[in-house]
Coordinates of C-alpha atoms in Angstrom, one line a residue:
Chain A
M283 CA 60.3 15.8 64.4
T284 CA 62.0 12.5 64.0
W285 CA 61.4 10.3 67.0
Q286 CA 62.3 6.9 68.2
V287 CA 58.9 5.5 68.9
N288 CA 59.0 2.2 70.5
R289 CA 57.0 0.0 72.8
G290 CA 55.4 1.8 75.7
K291 CA 54.9 5.0 73.7
I292 CA 51.9 7.2 72.9
V293 CA 52.5 10.0 70.6
Y294 CA 49.7 12.5 70.7
S295 CA 50.2 15.6 68.8
V296 CA 48.3 18.9 69.1
S297 CA 49.7 20.9 66.2
C298 CA 53.3 20.6 66.9
I299 CA 53.0 19.8 70.6
F300 CA 53.9 16.3 71.6
V301 CA 52.8 14.3 74.6
V302 CA 55.0 11.3 75.0
F303 CA 54.1 8.3 77.0
L304 CA 57.0 7.4 79.1
G305 CA 58.4 4.1 78.1
H306 CA 61.8 3.1 76.8
L307 CA 63.4 5.6 74.4
E308 CA 65.9 3.7 72.3
E309 CA 68.5 5.0 69.9
D310 CA 66.8 4.1 66.6
R311 CA 64.5 6.8 65.2
E312 CA 61.2 6.6 63.5
Q313 CA 59.2 9.2 61.7
C314 CA 56.4 10.6 63.9
D315 CA 53.3 11.9 62.2
S316 CA 50.3 13.7 63.6
E317 CA 48.1 10.7 64.0
Q318 CA 47.6 9.1 67.4
R319 CA 49.3 5.9 68.1
V320 CA 48.6 3.9 71.2
N321 CA 50.9 1.4 72.7
Q322 CA 50.6 -0.6 75.9
T323 CA 53.2 0.0 78.5
A324 CA 54.6 -2.6 80.9
T325 CA 55.7 -0.4 83.7
M326 CA 53.3 1.6 85.9
E327 CA 55.0 4.1 88.1
E328 CA 53.4 5.6 91.1
S329 CA 51.0 8.3 89.9
K330 CA 52.8 11.3 91.4
L331 CA 53.0 14.6 89.7
K332 CA 56.5 16.0 89.0
L333 CA 57.1 19.4 87.5
Y334 CA 60.5 20.1 85.9
S335 CA 60.7 23.9 86.2
S336 CA 62.9 26.9 86.3
W337 CA 62.0 29.5 88.8
R338 CA 62.3 32.4 86.4
S339 CA 60.6 30.9 83.5
S340 CA 57.1 32.4 82.9
S341 CA 56.0 29.3 81.0
S342 CA 56.8 27.4 84.2
S343 CA 54.9 30.0 86.2
R344 CA 51.7 29.4 84.3
V345 CA 51.8 25.7 85.0
R346 CA 52.6 26.3 88.7
I347 CA 49.5 28.5 88.9
A348 CA 47.3 25.9 87.3
L349 CA 48.6 23.2 89.7
N350 CA 47.9 25.4 92.6
L351 CA 44.4 26.4 91.4
K352 CA 43.5 22.8 91.0
G353 CA 44.9 21.9 94.4
L354 CA 47.4 19.4 92.9
K355 CA 50.4 18.5 95.0
Y356 CA 53.6 18.1 92.9
E357 CA 57.3 17.5 93.3
Y358 CA 59.3 20.5 92.1
K359 CA 62.3 19.4 90.0
A360 CA 64.6 22.4 89.4
V361 CA 66.3 22.6 86.0
N362 CA 69.1 25.1 85.8
L363 CA 68.8 26.4 82.3
L364 CA 71.9 28.6 82.6
K365 CA 74.0 25.5 83.3
G366 CA 72.4 23.7 80.4
E367 CA 70.7 21.1 82.8
Q368 CA 67.9 20.7 80.3
F369 CA 70.5 18.8 78.2
S370 CA 71.6 16.5 81.0
P371 CA 71.3 12.8 80.1
E372 CA 68.5 12.1 82.6
F373 CA 66.4 15.0 81.5
S374 CA 67.1 14.3 77.8
K375 CA 65.8 10.8 78.2
L376 CA 62.6 12.1 79.8
S377 CA 62.0 15.1 77.6
P378 CA 63.6 14.7 74.2
L379 CA 62.6 18.2 73.3
N380 CA 64.6 19.4 76.3
Y381 CA 61.8 21.8 77.1
V382 CA 61.0 23.3 80.5
P383 CA 58.4 23.1 81.9
T384 CA 57.8 19.4 81.5
L385 CA 55.2 17.6 83.6
V386 CA 55.4 13.9 84.6
D387 CA 52.2 12.3 85.8
G388 CA 52.9 8.7 86.5
D389 CA 53.6 7.2 83.1
M390 CA 52.6 10.4 81.2
V391 CA 55.1 13.0 80.1
V392 CA 53.8 16.3 78.8
V393 CA 56.0 19.0 77.3
E394 CA 55.2 22.7 76.4
S395 CA 53.2 24.8 78.8
F396 CA 50.0 25.1 76.7
A397 CA 49.8 21.3 76.2
I398 CA 50.4 20.8 80.0
L399 CA 47.6 23.2 80.9
M400 CA 45.2 21.5 78.5
Y401 CA 46.3 18.1 79.9
L402 CA 45.7 19.2 83.4
E403 CA 42.3 20.7 82.4
D404 CA 41.3 17.3 80.9
K405 CA 42.5 15.1 83.7
Y406 CA 41.8 17.2 86.7
P407 CA 38.6 19.1 86.0
Q408 CA 38.4 20.9 89.4
H409 CA 38.7 24.6 89.1
P410 CA 38.3 24.7 85.3
L411 CA 40.7 26.9 83.4
L412 CA 38.2 27.6 80.6
P413 CA 34.7 29.0 81.0
P414 CA 31.7 27.1 79.6
D415 CA 30.6 30.1 77.5
L416 CA 32.0 29.7 73.9
K417 CA 32.7 33.4 73.4
K418 CA 34.6 33.6 76.7
R419 CA 36.5 30.5 75.9
A420 CA 37.6 32.1 72.6
I421 CA 38.8 35.2 74.5
N422 CA 40.8 33.0 76.8
Y423 CA 42.5 31.3 73.9
Q424 CA 43.2 34.7 72.4
K425 CA 44.9 35.9 75.6
Y426 CA 47.6 33.3 74.6
I427 CA 48.7 36.5 72.9
A428 CA 50.1 37.4 76.3
E429 CA 52.8 34.9 75.4
E430 CA 53.8 36.9 72.4
V431 CA 54.3 39.9 74.6
G432 CA 56.4 38.0 77.1
S433 CA 60.1 37.8 77.5
D434 CA 60.5 36.0 74.2
E435 CA 63.6 36.2 72.1
K436 CA 61.8 36.8 68.9
L437 CA 60.6 40.3 69.7
S438 CA 62.9 43.0 71.1
W439 CA 62.8 43.0 74.8
V440 CA 64.0 46.4 75.6
K441 CA 61.6 48.2 77.9
H442 CA 60.2 50.3 74.9
H443 CA 59.0 47.3 73.1
M444 CA 57.6 45.6 76.2
E445 CA 55.6 48.7 76.8
K446 CA 54.2 48.6 73.3
G447 CA 53.1 45.0 73.9
L448 CA 51.6 45.9 77.3
A449 CA 49.7 48.8 75.8
A450 CA 48.2 46.4 73.2
L451 CA 47.1 44.1 76.0
E452 CA 45.6 47.0 77.9
K453 CA 43.5 47.8 74.9
L454 CA 42.5 44.2 74.1
L455 CA 41.4 43.5 77.6
K456 CA 39.3 46.7 78.1
D457 CA 36.1 45.1 76.6
H458 CA 36.3 41.8 78.5
A459 CA 38.0 42.3 81.8
A460 CA 36.0 42.5 85.0
K461 CA 37.6 41.3 88.2
Y462 CA 40.0 39.2 86.1
A463 CA 41.1 39.2 82.5
S464 CA 38.0 37.6 80.9
G465 CA 35.4 38.0 83.6
D466 CA 34.8 37.6 87.3
E467 CA 36.6 34.3 87.5
V468 CA 40.1 33.2 87.0
F469 CA 40.7 31.5 83.7
L470 CA 43.5 30.5 81.3
A471 CA 44.2 34.1 80.2
D472 CA 45.0 35.1 83.7
L473 CA 47.6 32.3 83.9
F474 CA 49.4 33.8 80.9
L475 CA 49.0 37.4 82.0
A476 CA 50.1 37.1 85.7
P477 CA 53.7 36.0 85.0
Q478 CA 54.1 38.5 82.2
I479 CA 53.0 41.5 84.3
H480 CA 55.1 40.2 87.2
D481 CA 58.2 40.2 84.9
A482 CA 57.4 43.6 83.5
L483 CA 57.3 45.0 87.1
T484 CA 60.2 43.1 88.7
R485 CA 62.7 42.3 85.9
F486 CA 62.2 45.1 83.4
N487 CA 61.1 47.9 85.7
V488 CA 58.3 49.0 83.4
D489 CA 56.3 51.9 84.8
M490 CA 53.0 50.1 85.0
T491 CA 51.0 53.1 86.1
Q492 CA 50.4 53.8 82.4
F493 CA 48.5 50.5 82.3
P494 CA 45.9 50.8 85.0
L495 CA 43.9 47.8 83.9
L496 CA 46.9 45.5 84.0
L497 CA 47.9 47.0 87.3
R498 CA 44.5 46.3 88.7
L499 CA 44.6 42.7 87.5
N500 CA 48.1 42.4 89.1
D501 CA 46.6 43.5 92.4
A502 CA 43.9 40.9 92.0
Y503 CA 46.4 38.2 91.3
N504 CA 48.4 39.2 94.3
E505 CA 45.4 38.4 96.5
L506 CA 45.4 34.8 95.4
P507 CA 47.7 32.3 97.1
A508 CA 47.5 30.0 94.0
F509 CA 49.2 32.8 92.0
Q510 CA 51.5 34.0 94.7
D511 CA 52.9 30.6 95.5
A512 CA 53.7 30.2 91.8
M513 CA 55.8 33.3 91.5
P514 CA 59.6 33.0 90.9
E515 CA 60.5 34.3 94.4
K516 CA 58.6 31.4 96.0
Q517 CA 60.3 28.6 94.1
P518 CA 62.9 26.3 95.7
D519 CA 65.5 27.2 93.0
Y520 CA 65.0 30.9 93.3
L521 CA 68.2 32.8 92.6
Q522 CA 70.2 29.6 92.3
S523 CA 70.5 30.0 88.6
Chain B
M177 CA 93.9 47.4 86.2
A178 CA 91.6 46.7 89.1
E179 CA 88.4 47.7 87.3
E180 CA 85.5 45.3 87.2
V181 CA 85.4 42.8 84.3
K182 CA 82.2 40.9 83.6
L183 CA 81.6 38.3 80.9
F184 CA 78.0 37.5 79.7
R185 CA 78.0 34.1 78.2
T186 CA 76.2 30.8 77.9
W187 CA 77.4 27.4 79.1
S188 CA 77.7 26.1 75.5
S189 CA 78.6 28.9 73.1
P190 CA 81.9 28.5 71.2
F191 CA 82.0 32.2 70.7
S192 CA 81.9 32.8 74.5
L193 CA 84.7 30.2 75.0
R194 CA 87.1 32.4 72.9
I195 CA 86.7 35.1 75.5
V196 CA 87.1 32.8 78.5
W197 CA 90.3 31.5 77.0
A198 CA 91.7 34.9 76.3
L199 CA 91.0 36.3 79.7
K200 CA 92.5 33.2 81.5
I201 CA 95.6 33.2 79.3
K202 CA 96.2 36.8 80.3
G203 CA 95.3 36.1 83.9
V204 CA 92.5 38.6 84.0
E205 CA 90.0 38.3 86.9
Y206 CA 86.4 38.4 85.8
E207 CA 82.9 37.7 86.8
T208 CA 80.8 35.3 84.7
I209 CA 77.1 35.9 84.1
F210 CA 75.3 33.0 82.4
E211 CA 72.4 33.8 80.1
D212 CA 69.5 31.9 78.9
L213 CA 69.1 32.9 75.3
Y214 CA 65.4 32.0 75.4
D215 CA 64.9 34.4 78.3
K216 CA 67.5 37.2 77.8
S217 CA 68.2 39.3 80.8
P218 CA 67.5 43.1 80.8
S219 CA 71.3 43.6 81.2
L220 CA 72.0 41.6 78.0
L221 CA 69.5 43.6 76.1
Q222 CA 70.8 46.9 77.5
Y223 CA 74.5 46.1 76.9
N224 CA 74.0 44.7 73.3
P225 CA 70.9 46.2 71.8
A226 CA 72.3 46.0 68.3
H227 CA 72.6 42.2 68.3
K228 CA 71.1 40.9 71.5
K229 CA 73.8 38.2 71.6
I230 CA 76.5 36.9 73.8
P231 CA 79.4 37.1 74.5
I232 CA 79.5 40.6 75.9
L233 CA 82.4 41.8 77.9
V234 CA 81.8 44.7 80.3
H235 CA 84.9 46.5 81.5
S236 CA 84.4 49.2 84.1
G237 CA 80.8 49.5 83.0
K238 CA 81.6 49.7 79.3
P239 CA 80.1 46.9 77.2
I240 CA 81.9 45.4 74.1
A241 CA 80.2 42.8 71.9
E242 CA 81.2 40.6 68.9
S243 CA 83.8 38.0 69.9
Y244 CA 86.6 39.1 67.6
V245 CA 86.1 42.7 68.6
I246 CA 86.3 41.6 72.2
L247 CA 89.4 39.6 71.6
E248 CA 91.3 42.5 70.1
Y249 CA 90.1 44.8 72.9
I250 CA 91.4 42.3 75.5
D251 CA 94.7 42.0 73.6
E252 CA 95.1 45.8 73.5
T253 CA 94.0 46.4 77.1
W254 CA 96.0 43.6 78.9
K255 CA 99.3 43.5 77.1
E256 CA 100.9 40.4 78.7
T257 CA 100.9 37.2 76.6
P258 CA 100.0 38.9 73.3
L259 CA 97.5 37.1 71.1
L260 CA 97.9 38.9 67.8
P261 CA 101.4 38.8 66.2
E262 CA 103.4 42.0 66.0
D263 CA 104.0 42.2 62.2
P264 CA 101.1 44.1 60.4
Y265 CA 100.9 41.5 57.6
E266 CA 100.8 38.6 60.1
R267 CA 98.1 40.4 62.0
A268 CA 96.1 40.9 58.8
M269 CA 96.4 37.2 58.0
A270 CA 95.3 36.1 61.5
R271 CA 92.2 38.4 61.2
F272 CA 91.5 37.1 57.7
W273 CA 91.6 33.4 58.6
A274 CA 89.6 34.0 61.8
K275 CA 86.9 35.6 59.7
F276 CA 87.1 32.7 57.2
G277 CA 86.7 30.3 60.1
D278 CA 83.4 31.8 61.1
D279 CA 82.0 32.9 57.7
K280 CA 83.0 29.7 55.8
V281 CA 84.2 26.8 58.0
L282 CA 81.7 27.1 60.8
T283 CA 78.8 27.9 58.4
S284 CA 79.6 25.0 56.0
I285 CA 80.0 22.5 58.8
V286 CA 77.2 23.4 61.2
W287 CA 74.6 24.9 58.9
G288 CA 75.7 22.8 55.9
V289 CA 76.7 19.3 56.8
F290 CA 75.4 19.0 60.4
I291 CA 71.8 19.9 60.0
K292 CA 71.3 18.1 56.6
E293 CA 71.1 14.5 55.4
G294 CA 71.4 12.5 52.3
K295 CA 72.3 14.2 49.0
E296 CA 72.2 17.7 50.5
Q297 CA 74.6 16.6 53.2
E298 CA 77.0 15.1 50.6
E299 CA 77.0 18.4 48.7
A300 CA 77.6 20.4 51.8
M301 CA 80.4 18.1 52.8
V302 CA 82.3 18.9 49.6
E303 CA 82.1 22.6 50.5
A304 CA 83.2 21.9 54.1
M305 CA 86.2 19.8 52.9
K306 CA 87.4 22.6 50.6
N307 CA 87.3 25.0 53.5
L308 CA 89.1 22.7 55.8
W309 CA 91.9 22.1 53.2
L310 CA 92.6 25.8 53.3
L311 CA 93.1 25.6 57.1
E312 CA 95.3 22.5 56.7
E313 CA 97.5 24.5 54.3
E314 CA 97.7 27.4 56.9
L315 CA 99.2 25.0 59.4
R316 CA 102.1 23.9 57.3
G317 CA 105.4 24.2 59.2
K318 CA 103.6 25.3 62.4
K319 CA 102.5 23.7 65.6
F320 CA 99.8 26.2 66.3
F321 CA 98.2 28.7 63.9
G322 CA 100.0 31.3 66.1
G323 CA 103.4 29.6 65.6
E324 CA 105.1 28.0 68.6
R325 CA 102.4 29.0 71.0
I326 CA 98.6 29.6 71.0
G327 CA 97.6 32.9 69.5
F328 CA 94.6 34.8 68.2
L329 CA 93.8 32.5 65.3
D330 CA 94.0 29.4 67.5
L331 CA 91.4 30.9 69.8
A332 CA 89.3 31.8 66.8
L333 CA 89.4 28.3 65.4
G334 CA 89.6 26.6 68.8
W335 CA 85.9 25.5 68.6
L336 CA 87.0 22.9 66.0
A337 CA 89.1 21.0 68.6
N338 CA 86.0 20.1 70.7
F339 CA 82.9 20.7 68.7
I340 CA 83.9 18.6 65.6
S341 CA 83.9 15.4 67.5
I342 CA 80.5 16.2 69.1
L343 CA 79.0 17.0 65.7
E344 CA 80.6 13.8 64.2
D345 CA 79.0 11.7 67.0
V346 CA 75.6 13.2 66.6
A347 CA 75.5 13.3 62.8
G348 CA 77.2 9.9 62.6
L349 CA 79.9 10.8 60.1
K350 CA 83.5 11.8 60.0
I351 CA 84.2 15.4 59.2
V352 CA 87.9 15.8 60.0
D353 CA 89.5 12.6 59.0
E354 CA 93.1 12.1 60.3
D355 CA 94.2 10.7 57.0
K356 CA 92.9 13.6 55.0
F357 CA 93.8 16.3 57.6
P358 CA 96.9 15.1 59.5
L359 CA 98.0 18.6 60.5
L360 CA 94.6 19.8 61.5
S361 CA 93.9 16.7 63.5
A362 CA 97.2 17.0 65.3
W363 CA 96.5 20.7 66.0
M364 CA 93.0 19.8 67.3
K365 CA 94.6 17.4 69.8
D366 CA 97.3 19.7 70.9
F367 CA 95.0 22.6 71.3
A368 CA 92.3 20.7 73.2
D369 CA 94.9 19.4 75.6
S370 CA 96.7 22.7 76.2
P371 CA 96.7 24.2 79.7
I372 CA 93.7 26.4 80.4
I373 CA 91.9 25.2 77.2
K374 CA 91.5 21.7 78.5
D375 CA 89.8 22.9 81.7
N376 CA 87.2 24.9 80.0
W377 CA 85.3 22.7 77.6
P378 CA 81.6 22.5 78.3
P379 CA 80.2 19.1 79.6
R380 CA 80.3 16.7 76.7
D381 CA 77.1 14.7 77.5
K382 CA 75.1 17.9 77.6
M383 CA 76.6 19.1 74.4
I384 CA 75.7 15.9 72.6
A385 CA 72.1 16.2 73.9
K386 CA 71.9 19.8 72.8
F387 CA 73.3 19.2 69.3
Q388 CA 71.1 16.1 68.9
A389 CA 68.1 18.3 69.7
L390 CA 69.3 20.9 67.2
R391 CA 69.8 18.4 64.4
D392 CA 66.4 16.8 65.0
E393 CA 64.7 20.1 65.0
K394 CA 66.3 21.3 61.8
L395 CA 65.7 18.0 60.0
A396 CA 62.1 18.0 61.0
A397 CA 61.6 21.5 59.9
A398 CA 63.2 20.7 56.5
A399 CA 61.0 17.7 56.1
A400 CA 57.9 19.7 57.0
A401 CA 58.9 22.5 54.6
S402 CA 59.3 20.1 51.7
K403 CA 55.8 18.6 52.0

């Protein structure tokens, strides 16, 4: 990814995920590699959390759940993907990858839901998203698989294929799930699963009775305000795009 | 006909625009459904399981996909202001050059010149120029590809009239030079400023951002692959 890296910029890459320190993005571009580069920034904006989100996007849902779980207040900035608002000049300046969700935390700009979740986990340790036990941690990273089963363009999203993916998840979770996906507490895996199951039920009309474990998990998520408040229907831009 | 007409499209797709133009030229009332191609709706997948792409026209519940197929359907269903010429040979030529436009011109410009740089881009430019010369020849003695007024082939090639300048801005080079392509350049201006056409271009600033992002992504992927 060629970037204009200038003063006031930190480029921190986790595989191909970039965390860009908000400074002044200029027109000239410079090769960005995977090493960490630190620059001082002159401006310090008020440390307020802003989430650029689209109501329907499951990757935005995950981040909304995390913010709710950690009791973090944030300003909801709706991005209408259907109208191409992610390509508006203002958003392009902020998030050169034009990705939604994008989190702004004062001077920090984080793109890509997994990177955002990990950033939140690092900066706001309350209600940890990952368990201390290494084995359980690994399981939670694995449930990232839920993203592969989601409404992603790469796989065929007719009901049939979604059901195949859900069946795989049902099998995968059998050995680990208790009250929630990886045990008796809510962790990262649940943040990926909840929006996916929600979509299967509401958008794709999948008959979830064939997946009793996923259905039970869905019921458990429905009891939690952190999850409910993050669902598409509760967002300010619901049905507006 | 008072049956329901729906068009599934995106805000930026040139293929969708062809259908918008055709429907408006013929005065057909229709409903627009915008899609996010990274989050395709169940309807899109249901109406076009073969390709899972837009545009999709749904007329009285019956879906039609593939932009040229849709254009011909529209021309046959709503007969006022015909898009294809009457003469069979002329019709064949319009279809031939439309296909050439997508297969060769668009491919060589977008997937050749636009997403490349350096030597690779220079080579791709040669190919793109050859393709554009052929279109320039097709315009000889005509104002529009359809003759005196806009027709099927103009709608098929219409993306050139707006997208070329966006690609030129982003990639920082000239693709359709007025000196090299006087007829094509004049046609691009005339087409872009025509009634209906001029009111339906997608917002330029967003298009620039989108294509900038596309070029960056492709160049980075190419750089990574060559390591």
